PDB file of C-alpha atoms in Angstrom:
ATOM      1  CA  MET C   1      55.820  18.226  -2.559  1.00 51.00           C
ATOM      2  CA  ASP C   2      54.424  15.532  -0.334  1.00 50.00           C
ATOM      3  CA  LEU C   3      50.643  15.517  -0.003  1.00 51.00           C
ATOM      4  CA  THR C   4      49.074  14.085   3.100  1.00 54.00           C
ATOM      5  CA  ALA C   5      45.971  11.936   2.892  1.00 52.00           C
ATOM      6  CA  THR C   6      43.778  14.824   3.983  1.00 57.00           C
ATOM      7  CA  GLU C   7      45.081  17.115   1.281  1.00 55.00           C
ATOM      8  CA  THR C   8      44.707  14.384  -1.338  1.00 55.00           C
ATOM      9  CA  ASP C   9      41.128  13.716  -0.312  1.00 55.00           C
ATOM     10  CA  ARG C  10      40.396  17.423  -0.291  1.00 51.00           C
ATOM     11  CA  ALA C  11      41.811  17.879  -3.769  1.00 52.00           C
ATOM     12  CA  ALA C  12      40.015  14.854  -5.209  1.00 55.00           C
ATOM     13  CA  TYR C  13      36.634  15.601  -3.646  1.00 53.00           C
ATOM     14  CA  ALA C  14      36.305  19.360  -3.988  1.00 51.00           C
ATOM     15  CA  GLY C  15      38.514  19.934  -6.999  1.00 52.00           C
ATOM     16  CA  PRO C  16      41.872  21.679  -7.344  1.00 54.00           C
ATOM     17  CA  GLY C  17      42.371  24.827  -5.316  1.00 54.00           C
ATOM     18  CA  ALA C  18      39.455  24.315  -2.950  1.00 51.00           C
ATOM     19  CA  ALA C  19      40.033  25.254   0.657  1.00 54.00           C
ATOM     20  CA  GLU C  20      37.755  22.636   2.239  1.00 54.00           C
ATOM     21  CA  PRO C  21      35.871  19.652   0.901  1.00 52.00           C
ATOM     22  CA  ASP C  22      32.161  20.129   0.310  1.00 56.00           C
ATOM     23  CA  LEU C  23      30.919  17.508   2.746  1.00 56.00           C
ATOM     24  CA  TRP C  24      27.265  18.527   2.426  1.00 60.00           C
ATOM     25  CA  ARG C  25      27.094  17.886  -1.299  1.00 61.00           C
ATOM     26  CA  GLU C  26      24.483  15.272  -2.163  1.00 56.00           C
ATOM     27  CA  PRO C  27      25.999  12.067  -3.507  1.00 59.00           C
ATOM     28  CA  PRO C  28      24.604  10.976  -6.870  1.00 60.00           C
ATOM     29  CA  ILE C  29      22.937   7.852  -5.416  1.00 63.00           C
ATOM     30  CA  LEU C  30      20.493   9.996  -3.427  1.00 64.00           C
ATOM     31  CA  GLY C  31      19.166  11.506  -6.642  1.00 72.00           C
ATOM     32  CA  ILE C  32      18.308   8.024  -7.885  1.00 77.00           C
ATOM     33  CA  MET C  33      16.674   7.173  -4.545  1.00 76.00           C
ATOM     34  CA  THR C  34      14.535  10.301  -4.717  1.00 81.00           C
ATOM     35  CA  VAL C  35      13.287   9.352  -8.171  1.00 84.00           C
ATOM     36  CA  MET C  36      12.563   5.802  -6.990  1.00 84.00           C
ATOM     37  CA  PHE C  37      10.713   7.056  -3.907  1.00 83.00           C
ATOM     38  CA  THR C  38       8.613   9.421  -6.022  1.00 86.00           C
ATOM     39  CA  ALA C  39       7.795   6.667  -8.517  1.00 89.00           C
ATOM     40  CA  LEU C  40       6.761   4.225  -5.778  1.00 87.00           C
ATOM     41  CA  THR C  41       4.598   6.867  -4.140  1.00 88.00           C
ATOM     42  CA  GLY C  42       2.887   7.621  -7.454  1.00 92.00           C
ATOM     43  CA  ILE C  43       2.269   3.957  -8.201  1.00 94.00           C
ATOM     44  CA  GLY C  44       0.859   3.467  -4.702  1.00 91.00           C
ATOM     45  CA  VAL C  45      -1.495   6.419  -5.054  1.00 93.00           C
ATOM     46  CA  VAL C  46      -2.798   5.240  -8.444  1.00 96.00           C
ATOM     47  CA  CYS C  47      -3.338   1.624  -7.324  1.00 95.00           C
ATOM     48  CA  LEU C  48      -4.985   2.514  -4.020  1.00 95.00           C
ATOM     49  CA  THR C  49      -7.223   5.126  -5.650  1.00 95.00           C
ATOM     50  CA  GLY C  50      -8.385   2.576  -8.223  1.00 95.00           C
ATOM     51  CA  MET C  51      -9.013   0.049  -5.476  1.00 93.00           C
ATOM     52  CA  ALA C  52     -11.035   2.551  -3.439  1.00 95.00           C
ATOM     53  CA  VAL C  53     -13.107   3.589  -6.463  1.00 94.00           C
ATOM     54  CA  LEU C  54     -13.846  -0.056  -7.301  1.00 92.00           C
ATOM     55  CA  GLY C  55     -14.929  -0.745  -3.716  1.00 93.00           C
ATOM     56  CA  ALA C  56     -17.051   2.410  -3.500  1.00 93.00           C
ATOM     57  CA  VAL C  57     -18.865   1.599  -6.749  1.00 93.00           C
ATOM     58  CA  ALA C  58     -19.568  -1.955  -5.553  1.00 90.00           C
ATOM     59  CA  LEU C  59     -20.759  -0.695  -2.176  1.00 91.00           C
ATOM     60  CA  VAL C  60     -23.052   2.038  -3.515  1.00 92.00           C
ATOM     61  CA  THR C  61     -24.491   0.428  -6.646  1.00 91.00           C
ATOM     62  CA  GLY C  62     -24.200  -3.256  -5.816  1.00 86.00           C
ATOM     63  CA  ARG C  63     -22.505  -3.951  -9.155  1.00 85.00           C
ATOM     64  CA  THR C  64     -18.993  -5.194  -9.813  1.00 83.00           C
ATOM     65  CA  PRO C  65     -16.952  -5.577 -12.993  1.00 81.00           C
ATOM     66  CA  ARG C  66     -16.890  -9.071 -14.439  1.00 79.00           C
ATOM     67  CA  PHE C  67     -13.202  -9.620 -13.724  1.00 78.00           C
ATOM     68  CA  THR C  68     -13.863  -9.691  -9.972  1.00 75.00           C
ATOM     69  CA  GLY C  69     -15.903 -12.901 -10.158  1.00 74.00           C
ATOM     70  CA  VAL C  70     -18.300 -11.687  -7.470  1.00 76.00           C
ATOM     71  CA  GLU C  71     -21.962 -12.241  -8.303  1.00 76.00           C
ATOM     72  CA  GLU C  72     -23.560 -12.282  -4.875  1.00 79.00           C
ATOM     73  CA  ARG C  73     -22.948 -10.107  -1.838  1.00 86.00           C
ATOM     74  CA  THR C  74     -21.388  -7.351  -3.907  1.00 86.00           C
ATOM     75  CA  ARG C  75     -21.991  -4.681  -1.271  1.00 90.00           C
ATOM     76  CA  LEU C  76     -20.192  -6.744   1.348  1.00 90.00           C
ATOM     77  CA  TRP C  77     -17.326  -7.316  -1.081  1.00 91.00           C
ATOM     78  CA  GLY C  78     -17.178  -3.575  -1.828  1.00 92.00           C
ATOM     79  CA  ALA C  79     -16.967  -2.806   1.889  1.00 94.00           C
ATOM     80  CA  GLY C  80     -14.075  -5.272   2.170  1.00 94.00           C
ATOM     81  CA  VAL C  81     -12.238  -3.639  -0.743  1.00 94.00           C
ATOM     82  CA  LEU C  82     -12.697  -0.186   0.781  1.00 95.00           C
ATOM     83  CA  LEU C  83     -11.438  -1.419   4.144  1.00 96.00           C
ATOM     84  CA  SER C  84      -8.406  -3.020   2.459  1.00 96.00           C
ATOM     85  CA  ALA C  85      -7.659   0.168   0.498  1.00 95.00           C
ATOM     86  CA  PHE C  86      -7.871   2.278   3.645  1.00 95.00           C
ATOM     87  CA  GLY C  87      -5.654  -0.145   5.563  1.00 94.00           C
ATOM     88  CA  LEU C  88      -3.021  -0.302   2.818  1.00 93.00           C
ATOM     89  CA  THR C  89      -3.041   3.482   2.539  1.00 92.00           C
ATOM     90  CA  ALA C  90      -2.460   3.800   6.270  1.00 89.00           C
ATOM     91  CA  PHE C  91       0.281   1.169   6.143  1.00 89.00           C
ATOM     92  CA  LEU C  92       2.174   2.591   3.172  1.00 87.00           C
ATOM     93  CA  PHE C  93       1.927   6.298   3.818  1.00 84.00           C
ATOM     94  CA  LEU C  94       2.378   6.134   7.591  1.00 84.00           C
ATOM     95  CA  GLY C  95       5.061   3.451   7.401  1.00 80.00           C
ATOM     96  CA  PRO C  96       7.599   2.750   4.641  1.00 75.00           C
ATOM     97  CA  LEU C  97       6.764   5.764   2.461  1.00 72.00           C
ATOM     98  CA  ASN C  98       6.808   8.237   5.357  1.00 74.00           C
ATOM     99  CA  SER C  99       9.924  10.141   6.293  1.00 68.00           C
ATOM    100  CA  THR C 100       8.906  10.363   9.970  1.00 70.00           C
ATOM    101  CA  HIS C 101       7.784   6.762  10.401  1.00 63.00           C
ATOM    102  CA  HIS C 102       9.826   6.431  13.593  1.00 69.00           C
ATOM    103  CA  LEU C 103       7.466   8.847  15.400  1.00 73.00           C
ATOM    104  CA  HIS C 104       4.408   6.599  15.224  1.00 75.00           C
ATOM    105  CA  ARG C 105       5.348   2.965  14.902  1.00 78.00           C
ATOM    106  CA  ASP C 106       1.927   1.507  15.741  1.00 83.00           C
ATOM    107  CA  LEU C 107      -0.098   3.213  13.010  1.00 84.00           C
ATOM    108  CA  PRO C 108       1.323   1.165  10.101  1.00 85.00           C
ATOM    109  CA  LEU C 109       0.555  -2.023  12.042  1.00 88.00           C
ATOM    110  CA  ILE C 110      -3.020  -0.876  12.600  1.00 91.00           C
ATOM    111  CA  GLY C 111      -3.248  -0.213   8.849  1.00 91.00           C
ATOM    112  CA  MET C 112      -2.005  -3.730   8.103  1.00 93.00           C
ATOM    113  CA  GLY C 113      -4.625  -5.122  10.499  1.00 95.00           C
ATOM    114  CA  LEU C 114      -7.347  -3.182   8.651  1.00 95.00           C
ATOM    115  CA  ASN C 115      -6.035  -4.564   5.373  1.00 95.00           C
ATOM    116  CA  LEU C 116      -6.256  -8.127   6.686  1.00 96.00           C
ATOM    117  CA  ALA C 117      -9.772  -7.484   8.024  1.00 96.00           C
ATOM    118  CA  GLY C 118     -10.801  -6.189   4.592  1.00 96.00           C
ATOM    119  CA  LEU C 119      -9.323  -9.276   2.913  1.00 95.00           C
ATOM    120  CA  ALA C 120     -11.266 -11.508   5.317  1.00 95.00           C
ATOM    121  CA  LEU C 121     -14.452  -9.606   4.489  1.00 93.00           C
ATOM    122  CA  GLN C 122     -13.812 -10.051   0.768  1.00 91.00           C
ATOM    123  CA  TRP C 123     -13.197 -13.761   1.288  1.00 91.00           C
ATOM    124  CA  TYR C 124     -16.429 -14.105   3.254  1.00 91.00           C
ATOM    125  CA  ALA C 125     -18.359 -12.224   0.546  1.00 88.00           C
ATOM    126  CA  ARG C 126     -17.092 -14.612  -2.159  1.00 84.00           C
ATOM    127  CA  ARG C 127     -17.912 -17.793  -0.262  1.00 81.00           C
ATOM    128  CA  ALA C 128     -20.790 -19.766  -1.660  1.00 71.00           C
ATOM    129  CA  ARG C 129     -23.957 -19.402   0.319  1.00 71.00           C
ATOM    130  CA  PRO C 130     -25.365 -22.562   1.792  1.00 72.00           C
ATOM    131  CA  LEU C 131     -28.143 -24.101  -0.232  1.00 68.00           C
ATOM    132  CA  PRO C 132     -31.625 -23.585   1.131  1.00 75.00           C
ATOM    133  CA  PRO C 133     -33.276 -26.691   2.521  1.00 79.00           C
ATOM    134  CA  PRO C 134     -35.293 -28.646  -0.027  1.00 79.00           C
ATOM    135  CA  PRO C 135     -39.026 -28.125   0.093  1.00 81.00           C
ATOM    136  CA  ALA C 136     -40.845 -30.554   2.301  1.00 80.00           C
ATOM    137  CA  ARG C 137     -42.618 -33.315   0.377  1.00 79.00           C
ATOM    138  CA  THR C 138     -46.142 -33.978   1.255  1.00 77.00           C
ATOM    139  CA  THR C 139     -47.472 -37.431   0.618  1.00 75.00           C
ATOM    140  CA  PRO C 140     -51.093 -37.733  -0.352  1.00 73.00           C
ATOM    141  CA  SER C 141     -53.125 -39.598   2.192  1.00 62.00           C
TER     142      SER C 141
END
């Protein structure tokens, strides 16, 4: 009994006695990829939600946690964090973590631009303000 390559493949893939191979069966690697995709999406949601909450609190109340190192211009810094969170959300969920990312290729780039604008705003908010000019000295006459 001489088996051709097709019959050997059919027997090995679908099991003994199967009429045709099950070509639509999901390979095991896709199960791992689905778990990885779900985990990355969850991590992204948690991080971006925390970032947005931190920015909103700084914007509304004018207070920041101590670990940020921002003492002045907290509202401006909070606006920058919110803009960065919105931009990263647009980038991630309209780009790499979207199954139809090929339909709108420009939106992730716009999100990355918003992220960079938010980072620039945060940088500007953390810069030291220039010192006020010293008071003018008056000499007694």
